[in-house]
Amino acid sequence: EAGVAQSPRYKIIEKRQSVAFWCNPISGHATLYWYQQILGQGPKLLIQFQNNGVVDDSQLPKDRFSAERLKGVDSTLKIQPAKLEDSAVYLCASRRTPRTERLISPFMNTEAFFGQGTRLTVV
Amino acid sequence: AQSVAQPEDQVNVAEGNPLTVKCTYSVSGNPYLFWYVQYPNRGLQFLLKYITGDNLVKGSYGFEAEFNKSQTSFHLKKPSALVSDSALYFCAVRAINTGGFKTIFGAGTRLFVKA
């Protein structure tokens, strides 16, 4: 099966500019994640979608970051305006989950599949 | 609060020797534990997971991990390391939190296998 697709692979922008990243998850995967991975650190969850609804955006800096998944398939993550500290790799991941995910479900235990990421450099 | 720790920034091992990459966790309730590997300029790739059952879990590329509930650990192991195993390894724990399940990643451990 095709993997998680992300674009662009690399992006360099000046601070205060805006930027957008795109992600197409694996077909049929209802759950989609955006992670930020700063050099030397593990991935940090920014936002989680279940179909086209937001499940968790508690760590998303909402004053500058936004994300959408309008049709419940592909997703975009936007930063406006960018800051120097936003320099990182932005990873998109998807996971197979049933349409009606219950609290106790074997699908809770499925692994996530990651895209190659977008490396953002803010100068 | 849910957390995961990888106490070693880097692990060095000679090719052919056994390797261990350490991971400890802290959660409320039963954890679901995962190991991922990241090669340069690539996304994370799933290696193995522990959900329930046998404490020793076998995964991709000859890797295995041992779940130890009393020590809250999930160390990654391989009997004989290869140079191609050199990469960045992440431990992750998924557990119930307010609002549902949440996955937390460790900071990563860089494995360097010397020929």
Short mmCIF file of C-alpha atoms in Angstrom, two decimals:
data_model
loop_
_atom_site.label_atom_id
_atom_site.label_comp_id
_atom_site.label_asym_id
_atom_site.label_seq_id
_atom_site.Cartn_x
_atom_site.Cartn_y
_atom_site.Cartn_z
CA GLU A 1 0.00 0.00 0.00
CA ALA A 2 1.14 3.56 -0.59
CA GLY A 3 2.59 5.34 2.41
CA VAL A 4 1.87 8.71 3.97
CA ALA A 5 2.74 11.46 1.48
CA GLN A 6 3.99 14.87 2.56
CA SER A 7 5.06 17.96 0.65
CA PRO A 8 7.21 19.88 0.36
CA ARG A 9 10.25 17.98 1.65
CA TYR A 10 12.15 21.16 2.48
CA LYS A 11 11.18 24.77 3.00
CA ILE A 12 13.21 27.83 3.92
CA ILE A 13 11.38 31.02 4.84
CA GLU A 14 12.10 34.26 6.62
CA LYS A 15 10.62 34.94 10.03
CA ARG A 16 7.17 36.50 9.96
CA GLN A 17 6.39 34.81 6.64
CA SER A 18 3.71 32.17 6.32
CA VAL A 19 4.08 28.56 5.21
CA ALA A 20 1.81 25.59 4.58
CA PHE A 21 2.46 21.86 4.61
CA TRP A 22 0.36 19.17 3.00
CA CYS A 23 -0.26 15.57 4.01
CA ASN A 24 -2.10 12.71 2.33
CA PRO A 25 -2.55 9.78 4.72
CA ILE A 26 -2.78 6.11 3.88
CA SER A 27 -6.10 5.32 2.26
CA GLY A 28 -8.71 4.33 4.82
CA HIS A 29 -6.84 5.68 7.82
CA ALA A 30 -9.30 7.75 9.81
CA THR A 31 -6.80 9.13 12.31
CA LEU A 32 -4.25 11.73 11.21
CA TYR A 33 -1.55 13.37 13.32
CA TRP A 34 0.78 16.32 12.86
CA TYR A 35 3.98 16.19 14.92
CA GLN A 36 6.75 18.72 15.35
CA GLN A 37 10.24 17.27 15.76
CA ILE A 38 12.88 19.75 16.83
CA LEU A 39 16.48 18.67 16.30
CA GLY A 40 17.60 16.39 19.11
CA GLN A 41 14.11 15.82 20.47
CA GLY A 42 11.34 13.30 20.03
CA PRO A 43 8.21 14.09 18.03
CA LYS A 44 5.72 16.32 19.82
CA LEU A 45 2.06 16.04 18.91
CA LEU A 46 0.58 19.24 17.53
CA ILE A 47 -2.86 18.06 16.49
CA GLN A 48 -4.82 14.85 16.02
CA PHE A 49 -7.78 14.41 13.68
CA GLN A 50 -10.36 11.66 13.67
CA ASN A 51 -11.88 11.87 10.18
CA ASN A 52 -12.47 15.63 9.78
CA GLY A 53 -12.83 16.40 13.48
CA VAL A 54 -10.15 17.56 15.89
CA VAL A 55 -9.51 15.12 18.75
CA ASP A 56 -6.56 16.82 20.43
CA ASP A 57 -4.98 20.20 19.70
CA SER A 58 -3.87 20.99 23.23
CA GLN A 59 -0.24 21.55 22.20
CA LEU A 60 -0.92 23.50 19.03
CA PRO A 61 0.17 27.17 19.31
CA LYS A 62 -3.14 28.46 18.06
CA ASP A 63 -2.02 32.05 17.76
CA ARG A 64 0.14 31.09 14.78
CA PHE A 65 -0.54 27.48 13.85
CA SER A 66 -3.68 26.15 12.19
CA ALA A 67 -4.62 22.84 10.62
CA GLU A 68 -7.56 21.47 8.74
CA ARG A 69 -8.80 18.22 7.29
CA LEU A 70 -11.95 19.37 5.58
CA LYS A 71 -12.95 16.19 3.77
CA GLY A 72 -11.49 13.79 6.27
CA VAL A 73 -8.70 12.70 3.95
CA ASP A 74 -5.73 14.99 3.28
CA SER A 75 -4.70 17.73 5.65
CA THR A 76 -2.82 21.03 5.68
CA LEU A 77 -0.83 22.60 8.50
CA LYS A 78 -0.17 26.33 8.34
CA ILE A 79 2.13 28.62 10.28
CA GLN A 80 1.48 32.36 10.13
CA PRO A 81 3.64 34.21 11.03
CA ALA A 82 6.65 31.94 11.45
CA LYS A 83 9.22 32.39 14.20
CA LEU A 84 12.81 31.21 14.36
CA GLU A 85 11.89 28.58 16.95
CA ASP A 86 9.48 26.97 14.48
CA SER A 87 12.47 25.49 12.64
CA ALA A 88 11.88 21.75 12.84
CA VAL A 89 10.76 18.71 10.91
CA TYR A 90 6.99 18.48 10.64
CA LEU A 91 5.82 14.90 10.51
CA CYS A 92 2.45 13.67 9.42
CA ALA A 93 1.24 10.25 10.53
CA SER A 94 -1.91 8.21 10.07
CA ARG A 95 -3.42 5.25 11.87
CA ARG A 96 -6.13 2.76 11.05
CA THR A 97 -9.13 3.23 13.29
CA PRO A 98 -12.78 2.26 13.00
CA ARG A 99 -15.39 4.89 12.24
CA THR A 100 -16.82 4.61 15.72
CA GLU A 101 -13.84 4.13 17.96
CA ARG A 102 -14.83 3.02 21.37
CA LEU A 103 -12.80 3.49 24.51
CA ILE A 104 -11.84 -0.16 24.65
CA SER A 105 -10.97 -1.20 21.16
CA PRO A 106 -8.26 -3.34 19.60
CA PHE A 107 -7.79 -0.62 17.02
CA MET A 108 -6.46 1.61 19.78
CA ASN A 109 -3.37 -0.56 19.63
CA THR A 110 -2.54 -0.12 15.97
CA GLU A 111 0.69 1.57 15.10
CA ALA A 112 0.99 4.87 13.28
CA PHE A 113 2.62 5.22 9.86
CA PHE A 114 4.74 8.29 9.28
CA GLY A 115 5.52 10.35 6.23
CA GLN A 116 9.06 11.49 5.41
CA GLY A 117 8.43 14.88 6.94
CA THR A 118 8.91 18.48 5.90
CA ARG A 119 12.07 20.16 7.13
CA LEU A 120 11.32 23.82 7.84
CA THR A 121 14.09 26.34 8.33
CA VAL A 122 13.11 29.82 9.48
CA VAL A 123 15.84 32.42 9.00
CA ALA B 1 1.12 12.44 34.14
CA GLN B 2 2.21 10.21 31.28
CA SER B 3 5.90 10.22 30.40
CA VAL B 4 8.59 8.18 28.69
CA ALA B 5 12.33 8.36 29.19
CA GLN B 6 15.25 7.17 27.10
CA PRO B 7 18.18 7.65 29.46
CA GLU B 8 20.93 7.31 26.84
CA ASP B 9 21.49 9.90 24.13
CA GLN B 10 23.75 7.51 22.24
CA VAL B 11 24.59 3.82 22.34
CA ASN B 12 27.76 2.51 20.73
CA VAL B 13 28.20 -1.15 19.92
CA ALA B 14 30.47 -3.24 17.73
CA GLU B 15 28.98 -5.15 14.81
CA GLY B 16 28.02 -8.68 15.84
CA ASN B 17 27.61 -7.78 19.50
CA PRO B 18 24.26 -7.66 21.25
CA LEU B 19 22.64 -4.27 21.67
CA THR B 20 20.19 -2.79 24.14
CA VAL B 21 18.41 0.56 23.90
CA LYS B 22 16.68 1.49 27.14
CA CYS B 23 13.21 2.90 27.70
CA THR B 24 11.24 3.51 30.88
CA TYR B 25 7.75 4.90 31.19
CA SER B 26 5.23 6.29 33.64
CA VAL B 27 1.48 6.00 33.05
CA SER B 28 -1.77 5.52 34.86
CA GLY B 29 -3.24 2.20 33.93
CA ASN B 30 -2.03 -0.25 31.32
CA PRO B 31 0.39 1.08 28.72
CA TYR B 32 0.67 0.28 25.05
CA LEU B 33 4.34 0.50 24.12
CA PHE B 34 6.01 1.02 20.76
CA TRP B 35 9.46 1.29 19.23
CA TYR B 36 10.14 3.28 16.07
CA VAL B 37 13.35 3.78 14.09
CA GLN B 38 14.30 6.87 12.11
CA TYR B 39 16.95 6.88 9.40
CA PRO B 40 18.45 10.18 8.15
CA ASN B 41 15.96 12.32 6.26
CA ARG B 42 13.22 9.75 6.73
CA GLY B 43 10.06 9.52 8.77
CA LEU B 44 9.66 7.15 11.67
CA GLN B 45 9.25 3.47 10.87
CA PHE B 46 7.41 1.10 13.18
CA LEU B 47 9.52 -1.71 14.68
CA LEU B 48 7.37 -3.46 17.27
CA LYS B 49 4.72 -3.02 19.92
CA TYR B 50 3.57 -4.48 23.22
CA ILE B 51 -0.14 -4.62 23.87
CA THR B 52 -0.69 -7.63 26.09
CA GLY B 53 0.47 -11.22 26.46
CA ASP B 54 4.08 -12.38 26.32
CA ASN B 55 6.54 -9.94 27.80
CA LEU B 56 9.03 -10.58 24.99
CA VAL B 57 7.88 -9.03 21.75
CA LYS B 58 9.53 -9.73 18.41
CA GLY B 59 9.54 -7.16 15.63
CA SER B 60 11.11 -6.14 12.35
CA TYR B 61 14.77 -6.55 11.34
CA GLY B 62 15.51 -9.03 14.15
CA PHE B 63 14.68 -6.60 16.94
CA GLU B 64 12.84 -7.58 20.08
CA ALA B 65 11.77 -5.82 23.25
CA GLU B 66 11.06 -6.96 26.76
CA PHE B 67 8.21 -5.52 28.76
CA ASN B 68 8.91 -5.41 32.49
CA LYS B 69 5.92 -4.16 34.44
CA SER B 70 7.63 -4.03 37.83
CA GLN B 71 10.47 -1.91 36.44
CA THR B 72 8.17 0.00 34.04
CA SER B 73 10.64 -0.64 31.26
CA PHE B 74 10.47 -1.66 27.61
CA HIS B 75 14.07 -2.08 26.46
CA LEU B 76 14.83 -2.73 22.80
CA LYS B 77 17.27 -5.54 22.07
CA LYS B 78 18.98 -7.35 19.23
CA PRO B 79 21.25 -10.37 19.63
CA SER B 80 23.71 -9.34 16.91
CA ALA B 81 24.01 -5.74 15.72
CA LEU B 82 24.55 -4.73 12.10
CA VAL B 83 26.17 -1.55 10.81
CA SER B 84 22.89 -0.86 9.00
CA ASP B 85 21.11 -0.71 12.37
CA SER B 86 22.77 2.64 12.99
CA ALA B 87 19.88 5.08 13.32
CA LEU B 88 17.77 7.05 15.78
CA TYR B 89 15.40 4.96 17.92
CA PHE B 90 12.28 6.26 19.64
CA CYS B 91 10.25 4.63 22.35
CA ALA B 92 6.57 5.65 22.59
CA VAL B 93 3.83 4.96 25.10
CA ARG B 94 0.10 5.23 24.50
CA ALA B 95 -2.18 5.42 27.50
CA ILE B 96 -5.52 6.81 28.56
CA ASN B 97 -5.58 10.48 29.48
CA THR B 98 -8.26 13.06 30.00
CA GLY B 99 -10.02 13.20 26.67
CA GLY B 100 -8.85 9.84 25.42
CA PHE B 101 -5.71 7.97 24.49
CA LYS B 102 -2.50 9.92 23.99
CA THR B 103 0.86 8.84 22.57
CA ILE B 104 4.05 10.29 24.00
CA PHE B 105 7.48 9.83 22.38
CA GLY B 106 10.82 9.68 24.12
CA ALA B 107 13.64 12.02 23.13
CA GLY B 108 15.34 9.31 21.12
CA THR B 109 18.56 7.31 21.35
CA ARG B 110 21.12 7.33 18.59
CA LEU B 111 22.54 3.89 17.93
CA PHE B 112 25.97 3.71 16.35
CA VAL B 113 27.19 0.29 15.23
CA LYS B 114 30.87 0.15 14.37
CA ALA B 115 32.20 -2.33 11.83
#
